[in-house]
Short mmCIF file of C-alpha atoms and ligand atoms in Angstrom, two decimals:
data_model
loop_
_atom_site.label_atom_id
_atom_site.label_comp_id
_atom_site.label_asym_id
_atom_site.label_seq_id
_atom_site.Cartn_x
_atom_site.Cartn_y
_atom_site.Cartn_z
CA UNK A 1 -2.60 -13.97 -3.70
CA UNK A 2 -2.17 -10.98 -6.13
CA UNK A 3 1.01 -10.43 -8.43
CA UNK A 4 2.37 -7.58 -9.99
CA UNK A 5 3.22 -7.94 -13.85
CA UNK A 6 5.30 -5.52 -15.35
CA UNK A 7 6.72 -4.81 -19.13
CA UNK A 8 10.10 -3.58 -18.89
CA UNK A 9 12.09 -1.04 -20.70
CA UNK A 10 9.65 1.76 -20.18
CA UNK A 11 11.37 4.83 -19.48
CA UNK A 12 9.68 6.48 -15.98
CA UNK A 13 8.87 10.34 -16.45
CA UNK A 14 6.51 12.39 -14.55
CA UNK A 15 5.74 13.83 -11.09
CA UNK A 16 5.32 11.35 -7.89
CA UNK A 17 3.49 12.52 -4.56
CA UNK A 18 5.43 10.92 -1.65
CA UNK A 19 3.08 9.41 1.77
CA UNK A 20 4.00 9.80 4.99
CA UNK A 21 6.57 7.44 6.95
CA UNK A 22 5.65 4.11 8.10
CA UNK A 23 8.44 4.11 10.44
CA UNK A 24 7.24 7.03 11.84
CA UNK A 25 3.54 6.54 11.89
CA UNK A 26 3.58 3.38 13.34
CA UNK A 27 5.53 4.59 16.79
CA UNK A 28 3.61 7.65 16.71
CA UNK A 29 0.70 5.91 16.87
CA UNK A 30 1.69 4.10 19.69
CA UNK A 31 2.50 7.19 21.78
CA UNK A 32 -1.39 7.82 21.62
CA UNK A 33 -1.56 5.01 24.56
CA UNK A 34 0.63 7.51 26.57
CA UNK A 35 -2.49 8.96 27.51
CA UNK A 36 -6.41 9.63 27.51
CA UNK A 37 -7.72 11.73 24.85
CA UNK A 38 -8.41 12.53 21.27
CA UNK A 39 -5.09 12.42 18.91
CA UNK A 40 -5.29 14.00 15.24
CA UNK A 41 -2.90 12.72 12.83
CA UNK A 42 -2.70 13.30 8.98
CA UNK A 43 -0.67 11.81 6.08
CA UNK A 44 -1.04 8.77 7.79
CA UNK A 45 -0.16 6.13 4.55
CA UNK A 46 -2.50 3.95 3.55
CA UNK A 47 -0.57 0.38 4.44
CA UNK A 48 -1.31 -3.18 5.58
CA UNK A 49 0.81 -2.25 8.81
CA UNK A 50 -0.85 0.86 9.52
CA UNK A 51 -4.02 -1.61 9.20
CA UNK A 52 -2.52 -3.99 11.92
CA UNK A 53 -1.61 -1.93 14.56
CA UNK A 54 -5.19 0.27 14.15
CA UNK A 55 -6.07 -3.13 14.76
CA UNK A 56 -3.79 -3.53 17.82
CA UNK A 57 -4.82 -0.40 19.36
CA UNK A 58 -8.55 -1.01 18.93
CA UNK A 59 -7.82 -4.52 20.64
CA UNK A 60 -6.18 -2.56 23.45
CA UNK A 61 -9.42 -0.46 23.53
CA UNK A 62 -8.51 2.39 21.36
CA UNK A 63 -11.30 4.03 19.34
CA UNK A 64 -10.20 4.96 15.81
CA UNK A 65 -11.64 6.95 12.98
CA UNK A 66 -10.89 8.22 10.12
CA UNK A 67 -10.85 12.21 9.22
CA UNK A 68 -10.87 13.77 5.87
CA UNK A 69 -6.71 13.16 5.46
CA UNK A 70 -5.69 11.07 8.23
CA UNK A 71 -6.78 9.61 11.41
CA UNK A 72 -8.54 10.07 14.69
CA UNK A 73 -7.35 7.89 17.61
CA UNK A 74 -9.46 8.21 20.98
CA UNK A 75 -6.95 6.14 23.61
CA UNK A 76 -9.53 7.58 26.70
CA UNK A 77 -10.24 4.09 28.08
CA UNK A 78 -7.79 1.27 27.43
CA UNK A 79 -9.29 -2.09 28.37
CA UNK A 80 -6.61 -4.70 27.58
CA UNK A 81 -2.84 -4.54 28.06
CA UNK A 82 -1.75 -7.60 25.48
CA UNK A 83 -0.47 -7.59 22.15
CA UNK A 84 -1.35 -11.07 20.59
CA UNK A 85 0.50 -12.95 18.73
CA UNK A 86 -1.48 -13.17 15.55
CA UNK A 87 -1.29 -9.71 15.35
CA UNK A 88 2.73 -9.32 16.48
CA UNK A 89 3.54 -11.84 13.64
CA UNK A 90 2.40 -10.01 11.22
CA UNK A 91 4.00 -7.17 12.63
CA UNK A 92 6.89 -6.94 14.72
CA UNK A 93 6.75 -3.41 15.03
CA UNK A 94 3.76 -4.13 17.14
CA UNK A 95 6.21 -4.18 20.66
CA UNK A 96 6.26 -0.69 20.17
CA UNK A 97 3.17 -0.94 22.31
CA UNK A 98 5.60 -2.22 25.28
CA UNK A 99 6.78 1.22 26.58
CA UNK A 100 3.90 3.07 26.46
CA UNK A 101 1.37 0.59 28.29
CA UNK A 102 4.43 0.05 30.58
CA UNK A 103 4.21 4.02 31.06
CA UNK A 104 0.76 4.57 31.45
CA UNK A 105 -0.76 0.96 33.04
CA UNK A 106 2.31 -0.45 34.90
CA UNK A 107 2.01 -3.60 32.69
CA UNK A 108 1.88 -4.91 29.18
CA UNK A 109 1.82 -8.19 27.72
CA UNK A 110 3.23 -8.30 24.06
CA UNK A 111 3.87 -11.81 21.88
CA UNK A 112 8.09 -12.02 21.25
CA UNK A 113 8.02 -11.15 17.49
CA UNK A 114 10.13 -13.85 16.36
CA UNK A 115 12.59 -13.69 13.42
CA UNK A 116 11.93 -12.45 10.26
CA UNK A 117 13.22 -13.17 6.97
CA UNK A 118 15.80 -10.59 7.18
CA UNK A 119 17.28 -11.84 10.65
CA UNK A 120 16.86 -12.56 14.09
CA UNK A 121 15.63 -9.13 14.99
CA UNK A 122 16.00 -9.87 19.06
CA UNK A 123 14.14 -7.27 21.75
CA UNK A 124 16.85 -7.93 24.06
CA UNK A 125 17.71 -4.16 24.21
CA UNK A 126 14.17 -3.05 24.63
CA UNK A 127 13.59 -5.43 27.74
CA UNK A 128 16.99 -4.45 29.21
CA UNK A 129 16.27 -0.99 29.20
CA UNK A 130 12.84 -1.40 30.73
CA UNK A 131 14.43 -3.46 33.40
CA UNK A 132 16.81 -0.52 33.63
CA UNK A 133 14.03 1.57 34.13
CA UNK A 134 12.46 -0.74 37.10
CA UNK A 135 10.18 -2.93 35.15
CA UNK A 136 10.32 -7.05 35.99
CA UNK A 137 10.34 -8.51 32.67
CA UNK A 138 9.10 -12.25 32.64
CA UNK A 139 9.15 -14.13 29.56
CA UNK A 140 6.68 -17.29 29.12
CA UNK A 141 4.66 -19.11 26.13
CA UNK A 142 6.07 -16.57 23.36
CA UNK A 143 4.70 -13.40 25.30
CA UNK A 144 6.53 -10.79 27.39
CA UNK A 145 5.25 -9.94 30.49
CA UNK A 146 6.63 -6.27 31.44
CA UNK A 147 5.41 -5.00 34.97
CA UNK A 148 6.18 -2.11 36.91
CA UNK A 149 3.93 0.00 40.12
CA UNK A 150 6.01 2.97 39.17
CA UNK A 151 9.50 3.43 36.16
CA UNK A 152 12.56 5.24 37.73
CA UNK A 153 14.79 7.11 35.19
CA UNK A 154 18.05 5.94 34.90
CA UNK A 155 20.90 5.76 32.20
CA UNK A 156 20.80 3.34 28.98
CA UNK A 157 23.45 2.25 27.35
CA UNK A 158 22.78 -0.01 23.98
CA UNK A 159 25.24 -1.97 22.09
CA UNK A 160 24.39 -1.14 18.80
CA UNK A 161 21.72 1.76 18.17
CA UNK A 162 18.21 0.27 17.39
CA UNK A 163 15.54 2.11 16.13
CA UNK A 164 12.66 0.77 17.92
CA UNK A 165 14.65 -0.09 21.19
CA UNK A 166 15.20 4.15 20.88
CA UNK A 167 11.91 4.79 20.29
CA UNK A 168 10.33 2.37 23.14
CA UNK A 169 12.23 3.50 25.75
CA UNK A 170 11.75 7.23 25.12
CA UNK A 171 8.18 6.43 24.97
CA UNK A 172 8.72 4.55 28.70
CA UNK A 173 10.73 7.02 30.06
CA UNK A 174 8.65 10.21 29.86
CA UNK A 175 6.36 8.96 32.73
CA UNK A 176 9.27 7.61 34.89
CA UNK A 177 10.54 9.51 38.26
CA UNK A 178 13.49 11.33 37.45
CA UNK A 179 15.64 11.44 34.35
CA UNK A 180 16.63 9.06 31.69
CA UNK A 181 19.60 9.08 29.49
CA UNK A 182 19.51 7.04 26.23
CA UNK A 183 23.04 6.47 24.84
CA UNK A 184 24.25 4.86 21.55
CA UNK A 185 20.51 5.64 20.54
CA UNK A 186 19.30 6.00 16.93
CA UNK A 187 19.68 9.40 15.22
CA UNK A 188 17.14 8.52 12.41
CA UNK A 189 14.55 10.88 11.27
CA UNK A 190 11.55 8.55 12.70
CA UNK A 191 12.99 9.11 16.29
CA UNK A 192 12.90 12.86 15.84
CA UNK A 193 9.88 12.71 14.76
CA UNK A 194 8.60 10.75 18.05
CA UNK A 195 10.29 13.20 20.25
CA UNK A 196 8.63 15.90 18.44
CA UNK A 197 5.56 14.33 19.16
CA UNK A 198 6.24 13.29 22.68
CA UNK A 199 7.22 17.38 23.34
CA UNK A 200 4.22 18.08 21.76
CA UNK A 201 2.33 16.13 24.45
CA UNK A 202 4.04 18.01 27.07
CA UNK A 203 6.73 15.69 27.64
CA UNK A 204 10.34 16.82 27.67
CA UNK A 205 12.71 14.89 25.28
CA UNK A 206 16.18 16.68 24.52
CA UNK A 207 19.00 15.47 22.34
CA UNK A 208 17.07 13.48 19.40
CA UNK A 209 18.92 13.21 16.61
CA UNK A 210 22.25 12.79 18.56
CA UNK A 211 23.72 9.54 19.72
CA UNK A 212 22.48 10.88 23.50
CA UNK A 213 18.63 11.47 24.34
CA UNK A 214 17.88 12.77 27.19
CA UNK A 215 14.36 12.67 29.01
CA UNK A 216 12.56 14.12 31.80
CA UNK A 217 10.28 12.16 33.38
CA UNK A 218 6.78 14.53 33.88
CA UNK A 219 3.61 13.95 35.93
CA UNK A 220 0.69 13.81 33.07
CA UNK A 221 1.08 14.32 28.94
CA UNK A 222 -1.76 15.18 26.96
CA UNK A 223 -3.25 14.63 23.68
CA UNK A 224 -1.85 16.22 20.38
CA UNK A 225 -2.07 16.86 17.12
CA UNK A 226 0.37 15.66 14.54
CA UNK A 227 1.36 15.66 11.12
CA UNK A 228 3.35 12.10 9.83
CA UNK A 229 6.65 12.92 8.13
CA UNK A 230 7.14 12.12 4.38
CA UNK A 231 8.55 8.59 4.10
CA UNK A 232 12.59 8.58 2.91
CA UNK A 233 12.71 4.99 1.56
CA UNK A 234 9.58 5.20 -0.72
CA UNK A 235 11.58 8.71 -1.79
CA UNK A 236 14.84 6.76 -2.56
CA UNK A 237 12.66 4.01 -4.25
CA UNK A 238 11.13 6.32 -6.60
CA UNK A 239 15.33 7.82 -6.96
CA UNK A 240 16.30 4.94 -7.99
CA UNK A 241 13.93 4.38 -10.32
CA UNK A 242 14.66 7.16 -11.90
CA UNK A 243 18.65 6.60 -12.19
CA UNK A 244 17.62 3.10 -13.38
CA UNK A 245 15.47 3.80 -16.26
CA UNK A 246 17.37 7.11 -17.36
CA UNK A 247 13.87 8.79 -16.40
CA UNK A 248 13.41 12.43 -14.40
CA UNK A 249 11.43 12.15 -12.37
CA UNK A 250 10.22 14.98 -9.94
CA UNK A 251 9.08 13.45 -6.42
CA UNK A 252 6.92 16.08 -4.04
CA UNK A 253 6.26 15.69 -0.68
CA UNK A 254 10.36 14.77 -0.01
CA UNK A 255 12.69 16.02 2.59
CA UNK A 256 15.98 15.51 0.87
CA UNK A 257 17.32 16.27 3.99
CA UNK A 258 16.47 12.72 5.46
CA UNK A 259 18.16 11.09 2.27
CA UNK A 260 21.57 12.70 2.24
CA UNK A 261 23.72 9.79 2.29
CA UNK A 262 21.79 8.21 -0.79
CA UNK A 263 21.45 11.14 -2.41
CA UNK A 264 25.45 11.31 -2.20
CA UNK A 265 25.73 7.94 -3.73
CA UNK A 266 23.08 8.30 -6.32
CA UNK A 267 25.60 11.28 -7.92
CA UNK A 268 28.79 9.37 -7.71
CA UNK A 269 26.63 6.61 -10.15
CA UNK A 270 25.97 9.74 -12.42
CA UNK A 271 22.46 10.34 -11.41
CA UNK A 272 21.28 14.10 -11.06
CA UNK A 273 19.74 14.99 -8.00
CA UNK A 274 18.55 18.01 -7.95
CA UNK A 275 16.75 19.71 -4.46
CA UNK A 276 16.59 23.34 -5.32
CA UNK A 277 13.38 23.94 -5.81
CA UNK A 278 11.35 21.95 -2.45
CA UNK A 279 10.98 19.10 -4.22
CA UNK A 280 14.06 16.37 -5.45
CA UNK A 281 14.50 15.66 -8.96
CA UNK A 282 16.52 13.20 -10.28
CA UNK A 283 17.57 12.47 -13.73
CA UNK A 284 19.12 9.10 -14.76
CA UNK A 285 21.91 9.13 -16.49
CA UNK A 286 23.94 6.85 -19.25
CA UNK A 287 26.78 5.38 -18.30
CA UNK A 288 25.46 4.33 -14.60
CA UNK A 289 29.15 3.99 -12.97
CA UNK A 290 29.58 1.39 -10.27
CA UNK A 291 29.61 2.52 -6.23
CA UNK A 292 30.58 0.52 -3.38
CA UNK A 293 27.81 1.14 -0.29
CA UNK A 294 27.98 0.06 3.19
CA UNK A 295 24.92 -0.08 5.01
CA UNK A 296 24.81 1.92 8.26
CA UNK A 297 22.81 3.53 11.08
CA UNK A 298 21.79 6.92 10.13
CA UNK A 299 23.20 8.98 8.94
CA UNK A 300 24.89 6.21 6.62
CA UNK A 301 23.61 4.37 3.97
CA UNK A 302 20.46 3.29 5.04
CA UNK A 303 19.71 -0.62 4.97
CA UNK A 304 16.31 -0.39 3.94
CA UNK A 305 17.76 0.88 0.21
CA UNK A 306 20.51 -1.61 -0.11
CA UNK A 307 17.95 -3.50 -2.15
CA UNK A 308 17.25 -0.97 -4.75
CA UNK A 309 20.44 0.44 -5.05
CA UNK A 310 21.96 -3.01 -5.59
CA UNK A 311 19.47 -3.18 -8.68
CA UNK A 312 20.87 0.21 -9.80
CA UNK A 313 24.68 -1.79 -9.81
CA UNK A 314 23.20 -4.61 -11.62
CA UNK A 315 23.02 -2.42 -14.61
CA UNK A 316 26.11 -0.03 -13.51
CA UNK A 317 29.65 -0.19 -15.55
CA UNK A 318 31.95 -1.89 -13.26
CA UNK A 319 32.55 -3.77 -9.96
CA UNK A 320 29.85 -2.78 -6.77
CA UNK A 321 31.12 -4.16 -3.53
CA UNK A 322 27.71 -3.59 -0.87
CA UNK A 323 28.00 -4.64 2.58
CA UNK A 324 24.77 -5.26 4.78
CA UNK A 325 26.39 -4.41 8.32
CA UNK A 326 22.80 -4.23 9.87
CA UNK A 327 21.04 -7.07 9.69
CA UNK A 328 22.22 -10.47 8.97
CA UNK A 329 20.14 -11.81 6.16
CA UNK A 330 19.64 -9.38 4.06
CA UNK A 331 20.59 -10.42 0.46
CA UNK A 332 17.53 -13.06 0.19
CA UNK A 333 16.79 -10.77 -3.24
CA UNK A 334 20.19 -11.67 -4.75
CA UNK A 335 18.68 -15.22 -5.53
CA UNK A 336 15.99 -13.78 -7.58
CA UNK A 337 18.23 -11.23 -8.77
CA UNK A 338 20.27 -14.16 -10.34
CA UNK A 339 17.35 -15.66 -12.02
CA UNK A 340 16.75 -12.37 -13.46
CA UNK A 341 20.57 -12.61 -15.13
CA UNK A 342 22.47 -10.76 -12.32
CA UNK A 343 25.75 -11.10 -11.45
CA UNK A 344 26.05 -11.15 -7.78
CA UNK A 345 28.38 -12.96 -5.56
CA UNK A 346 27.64 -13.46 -2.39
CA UNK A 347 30.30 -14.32 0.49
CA UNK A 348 29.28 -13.16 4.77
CA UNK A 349 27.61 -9.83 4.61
CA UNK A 350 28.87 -8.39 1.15
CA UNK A 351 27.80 -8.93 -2.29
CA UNK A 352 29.79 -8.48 -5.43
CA UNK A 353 28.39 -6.76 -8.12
CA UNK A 354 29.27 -7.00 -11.35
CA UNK A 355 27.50 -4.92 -13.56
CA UNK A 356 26.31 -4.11 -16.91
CA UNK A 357 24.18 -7.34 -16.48
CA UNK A 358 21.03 -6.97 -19.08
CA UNK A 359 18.34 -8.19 -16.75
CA UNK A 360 15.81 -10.45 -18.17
CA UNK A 361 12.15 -10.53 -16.62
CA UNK A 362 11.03 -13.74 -14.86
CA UNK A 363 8.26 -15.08 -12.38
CA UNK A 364 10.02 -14.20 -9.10
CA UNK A 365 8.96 -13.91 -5.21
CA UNK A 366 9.15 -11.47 -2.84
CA UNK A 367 10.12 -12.37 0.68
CA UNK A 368 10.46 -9.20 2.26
CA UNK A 369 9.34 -5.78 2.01
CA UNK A 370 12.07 -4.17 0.75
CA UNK A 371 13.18 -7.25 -1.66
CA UNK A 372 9.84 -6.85 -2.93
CA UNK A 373 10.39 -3.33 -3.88
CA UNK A 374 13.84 -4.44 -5.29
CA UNK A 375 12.33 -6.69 -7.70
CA UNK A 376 9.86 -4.02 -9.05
CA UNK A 377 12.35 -1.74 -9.82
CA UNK A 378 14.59 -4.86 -11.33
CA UNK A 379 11.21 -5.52 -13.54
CA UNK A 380 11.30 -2.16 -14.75
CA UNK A 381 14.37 -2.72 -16.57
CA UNK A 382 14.86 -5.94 -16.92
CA UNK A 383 13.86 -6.80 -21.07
CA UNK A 384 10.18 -9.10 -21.42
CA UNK A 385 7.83 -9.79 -18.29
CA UNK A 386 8.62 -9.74 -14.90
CA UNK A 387 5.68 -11.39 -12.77
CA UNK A 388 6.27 -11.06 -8.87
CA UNK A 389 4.27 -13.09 -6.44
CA UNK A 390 3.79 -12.55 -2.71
CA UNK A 391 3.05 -9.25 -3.02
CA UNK A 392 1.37 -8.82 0.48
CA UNK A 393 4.87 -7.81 1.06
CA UNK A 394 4.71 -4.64 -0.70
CA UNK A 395 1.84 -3.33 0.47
CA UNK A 396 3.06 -3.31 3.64
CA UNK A 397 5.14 -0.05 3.31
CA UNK A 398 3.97 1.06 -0.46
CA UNK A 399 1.28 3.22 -0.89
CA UNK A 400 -0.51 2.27 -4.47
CA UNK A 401 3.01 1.96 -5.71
CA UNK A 402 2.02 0.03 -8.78
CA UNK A 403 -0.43 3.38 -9.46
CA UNK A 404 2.23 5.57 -9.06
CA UNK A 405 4.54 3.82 -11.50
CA UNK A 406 1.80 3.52 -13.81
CA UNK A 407 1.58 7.44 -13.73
CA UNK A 408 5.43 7.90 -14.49
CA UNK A 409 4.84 5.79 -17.83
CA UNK A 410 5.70 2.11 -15.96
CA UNK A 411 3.71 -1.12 -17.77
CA UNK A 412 2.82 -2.50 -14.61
CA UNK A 413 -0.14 -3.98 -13.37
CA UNK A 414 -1.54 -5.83 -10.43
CA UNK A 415 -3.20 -9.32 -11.07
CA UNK A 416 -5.19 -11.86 -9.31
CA UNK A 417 -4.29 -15.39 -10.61
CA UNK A 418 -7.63 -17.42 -11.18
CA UNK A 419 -7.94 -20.39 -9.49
CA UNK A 420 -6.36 -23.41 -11.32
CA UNK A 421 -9.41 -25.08 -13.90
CA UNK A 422 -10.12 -27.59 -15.77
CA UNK A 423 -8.79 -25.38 -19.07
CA UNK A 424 -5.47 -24.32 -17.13
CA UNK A 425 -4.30 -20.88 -15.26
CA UNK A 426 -5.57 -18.02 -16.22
CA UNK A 427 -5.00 -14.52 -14.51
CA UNK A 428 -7.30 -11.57 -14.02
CA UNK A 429 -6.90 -8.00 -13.19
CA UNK A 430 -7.10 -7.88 -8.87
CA UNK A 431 -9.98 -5.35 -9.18
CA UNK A 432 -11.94 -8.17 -10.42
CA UNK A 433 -11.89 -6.48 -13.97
CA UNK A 434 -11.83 -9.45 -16.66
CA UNK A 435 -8.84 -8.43 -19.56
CA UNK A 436 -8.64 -9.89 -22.91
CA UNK A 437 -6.14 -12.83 -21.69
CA UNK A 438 -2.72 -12.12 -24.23
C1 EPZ B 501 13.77 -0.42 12.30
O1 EPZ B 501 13.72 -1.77 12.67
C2 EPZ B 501 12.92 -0.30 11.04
N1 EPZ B 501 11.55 -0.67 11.35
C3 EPZ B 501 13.50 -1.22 9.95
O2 EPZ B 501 12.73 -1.02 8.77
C4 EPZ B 501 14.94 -0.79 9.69
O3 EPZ B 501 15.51 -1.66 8.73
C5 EPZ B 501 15.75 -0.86 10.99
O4 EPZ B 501 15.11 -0.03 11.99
C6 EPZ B 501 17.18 -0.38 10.81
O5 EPZ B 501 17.19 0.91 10.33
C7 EPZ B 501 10.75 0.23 11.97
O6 EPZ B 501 11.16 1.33 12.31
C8 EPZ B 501 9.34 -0.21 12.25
P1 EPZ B 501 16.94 -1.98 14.92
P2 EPZ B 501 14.25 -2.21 14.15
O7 EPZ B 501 16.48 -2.26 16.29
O8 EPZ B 501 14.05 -1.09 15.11
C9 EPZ B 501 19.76 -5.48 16.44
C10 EPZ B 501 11.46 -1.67 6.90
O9 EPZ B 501 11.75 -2.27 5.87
N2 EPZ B 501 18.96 -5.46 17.66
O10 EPZ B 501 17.42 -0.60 14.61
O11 EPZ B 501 13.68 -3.53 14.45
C11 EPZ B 501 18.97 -5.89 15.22
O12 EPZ B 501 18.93 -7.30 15.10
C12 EPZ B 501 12.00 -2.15 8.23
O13 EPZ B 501 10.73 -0.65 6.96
C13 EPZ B 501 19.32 -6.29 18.71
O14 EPZ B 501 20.25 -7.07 18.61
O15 EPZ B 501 15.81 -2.37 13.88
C14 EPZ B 501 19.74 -5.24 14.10
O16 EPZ B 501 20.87 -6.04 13.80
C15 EPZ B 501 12.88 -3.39 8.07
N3 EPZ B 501 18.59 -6.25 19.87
C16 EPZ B 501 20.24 -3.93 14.74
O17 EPZ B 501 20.16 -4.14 16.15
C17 EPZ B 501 17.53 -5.38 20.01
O18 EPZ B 501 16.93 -5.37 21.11
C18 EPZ B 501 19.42 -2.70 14.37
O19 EPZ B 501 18.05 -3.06 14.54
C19 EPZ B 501 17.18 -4.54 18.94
C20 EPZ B 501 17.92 -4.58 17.78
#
C-alpha cells in the first residue's frame, strides 16, 4: 500500500486548479439510471469513488466512456437492479442507486452500507421516505430489498437533514404520481446541483437550497448534459493550507460562494481571503489566532473541514473549542494528531485545542478520508518527516493532491514500500521509479 512522505516547513505558494465535486458527481451520476439515453458530463474528478460507482453502474448495465474532459454514460438498457456488497463497502454512497432504480424499475436491491469509521451512518431516513412514497422495503442478508408497481408523492419529514437521504428521495420522487414535499432536507450545494440536473432532465424540482423541496412527479425525463460543480472541501483544503504555512495561494476553479462559513472563520484566525477577482486567494498570516467551530449542516461549518481546520488550531495562539455535532466519531485524527505533538483534549463531541503546539512529523495512518487529508496538511508543517500510510483513503476524494502540493512548493512525495527482504525495508517511488535511498 502506497504512503505519502512529506518534508515539512515548506512554505506553499503558487496557483491550484480545483476538480469537480465528488459529492456531487457521484449522485449525479446516479440520476443517469432515471432514464434511457446518452448523458454527457465533464469535470468529472478523477477518484477511486468515481471508479466504484462507474463500476456499479456498468454492473447495473450502464455503458460508460470516457470523452475528451469527462464522461459518457449510456443507461439505455439496465439489466440488473442490485448493488453488491463488495462494491457498497467500499462505498456507501453507492445506495444512491436506491431511488432511482426504485423510480425507473419498481425495484432495487442495494447491500446496507454498514458503519464507517466516522459513525454509524444509518439509511433509516432513506427507507422511510421510500416507504412514504409507497415502496415495501424488506431487509434480509445485509441487502435492502425496495419494491414498488408504481411511487405516490407524499410529504417527508426527516429528523435531522441528510444529504444523501435529500438527494435519494428527490431522485425517487420525480417519477411518482402526484407531488412530494421534502422537509428538514439538506440545503448543501451538491443537492442543488442534483435538482439542477434533475430540471434539466425535464423533471420539476422547486425549493433546493431551502429546508423545503418540493417535487412534481412527471410522466418520462430525458437524457442531459451536465457540467460537475467545483468541489468546496478540496477548496477549503487547499485554504487551509495556505493559512497554515503563511503561503498565498491562488485556487481557480472555486465558488467561494459554497465556502462562506469557512471562509468566515478562516479571517477571524487572521487569514486573508480574498474573492474579488473569480478566483479565492488566501494569504496566511502570523499570529494564527485561535477560533472555536461547530460543525453544522450547511450553511454552517461544514464537517468534512473540521479536520483541517483543527490542524490550523494546532498551530493557532490560544484555546480552540471544535464541536463535531454531525457525526459521532469524528476525531479518530486527534490520536495521530497527538503523536505528532498536539494538544488536543478530547471529552463527547468537542475537542480542546490548545495551540501554538510545534508539530513534529511522524509515521502516522489515515483512517478516513478527510483525517487523511488532515494529516497532510499537519505534515506540511509539522518540523522533520511525516510518512502517512493507508493512503487509499485519500484518493478517494483527492485528485493528484500530492501533485498539486508539489506545484505550490510542498516536499511531498508518494512511495511504495518494498516488500520486507532479507537486507531490511526499503521504499521506492509508487511510479515504480527507483530513488537514491537517503
Ligand atoms: C454526506 O454524507 C457526504 N457524503 C459526507 O461526506 C458528509 O460528511 C455528510 O453528507 C454531511 O455533510 C456524500 O455526499 C457522498 P448525512 P451522508 O445523511 O449523506 C444521520 C466526505 O468526506 N443519518 O447528511 O451519508 C447520519 O448518521 C463524506 O466526502 C441518519 O441518522 O450524511 C449523520 O449523523 C463523509 N439516518 C447525519 O444524519 C439516515 O438515514 C447527517 O448525515 C441518514 C443520515
Amino acid at each position: 500500500m502506497d504512503e505519502i512522505v512529506i518534508q515539512g516547513g515548506q512554505r506553499l505558494d503558487g496557483e491550484v486548479r480545483i476538480s469537480g465535486a465528488k459529492n456531487a458527481a457521484l449522485p449525479m451520476l446516479a440520476a443517469s439510471l432515471l432514464t434511457g439515453g446518452r448523458f454527457c458530463y465533464t469535470n468529472i474528478p478523477d477518484l477511486k469513488d468515481i471508479e466504484s460507482i462507474r463500476q456499479l453502474l456498468c454492473t447495473i448495465g450502464a455503458q460508460i466512456t470516457e470523452s475528451p474532459d469527462g464522461l459518457i454514460v449510456d443507461t439505455t438498457g439496465l439489466n440488473d437492479v442490485e448493488a453488491p456488497y463488495e462494491l457498497v463497502r467500499k462505498m456507501r454512497a453507492s445506495v444512491l442507486v436506491l431511488g432511482p432504480l426504485l423510480a425507473r424499475l419498481g425495484r432495487a436491491r442495494v447491500s446496507l452500507p454498514g458503519g464507517c469509521a466516522i459513525g454509524a451512518r444509518p439509511i433509516n431516513m432513506h427507507l422511510e421516505g421510500f416507504s412514504r412514497l409507497g415502496a415495501r422495503i424488506t431487509l434480509e442478508h445485509g441487502y435492502v430489498q425496495a419494491e414498488a408497481e408504481s411511487l405516490t408523492g407524499n410529504e417527508i419529514f426527516f429528523d435531522v437533514p441528510t444529504v444523501t437521504g435529500t438527494e435519494n428521495l428527490m431522485m425517487a420522487a420525480v417519477l411518482a404520481k402526484g407531488t412530494t414535499v421534502l422537509r428538514n432536507a439538506a440545503k448543501e450545494p451538491e443537492v442543488t446541483a442534483l435538482a439542477d440536473m434533475l430540471n434539466a432532465m425535464g423533471a420539476r424540482v422547486s425549493g433546493a437550497a431551502t429546508s423545503t423541496i418540493t417535487i412534481e412527479g412527471v410522466d418520462r425525463l430525458y437524457p442531459a448534459t451536465v457540467r460537475v460543480i467545483p468541489d468546496r472541501i478540496e477548496t477549503g483544503t487547499y485554504m487551509v493550507a495556505a493559512a497554515l504555512t503563511g503561503g498565498c495561494i491562488r485556487i481557480l476553479n472555486a465558488d467561494a460562494s459554497h465556502l462562506k462559513a469557512v471562509i468566515a472563520k478562516l479571517r477571524k484566525t487572521g487569514t486573508e481571503v480574498d474573492t474579488s477577482d473569480g478566483a479565492v486567494m488566501v494569504t496566511g498570516r502570523r499570529p494564527v489566532t485561535s477560533v472555536d467551530i461547530k460543525t453544522l449542516p450547511y450553511p454552517g461549518f461544514p464537517t468534512d473541514m473540521q479536520a483541517q481546520f483543527m490542524v490550523l488550531m494546532c498551530i493557532a495562539n490560544g484555546l480552540s473549542m471544535i464541536s463535531e455535532t454531525i457525526f459521532e466519531n469524528r476525531f479518530i485524527h486527534v490520536l495521530e494528531l497527538q503523536r505528532m505533538g498536539a494538544d488536543i483534549q478530547v471529552s463527547g463531541n468537542h475537542a480542546m485545542v490548545r495551540g501554538a503546539a510545534r508539530l513534529s512529523g511522524a509515521q502516522v495512518m489515515a483512517s478516513d478520508l478527510r483525517a487523511s487529508a488532515c494529516l497532510v496538511l499537519a505534515g506540511l508543517v509539522a518540523e522533520g518527516t511525516t510518512r502517512i500510510s493507508r493512503v487509499y483513503h485519500l484518493d478517494r476524494g483527492y485528485a493528484a493532491l500530492e501533485d498539486k502540493f508539489r506545484s505550490l512548493g510542498a516536499d511531498i512525495k508518494r512511495v511504495r514500500p518494498k516488500p520486507k527482504t532479507a537486507d531490511g525495508p526499503g521504499t521506492e517511488p509508487a511510479s515504480g521509479r527507483t530513488e537514491p535511498r537517503n
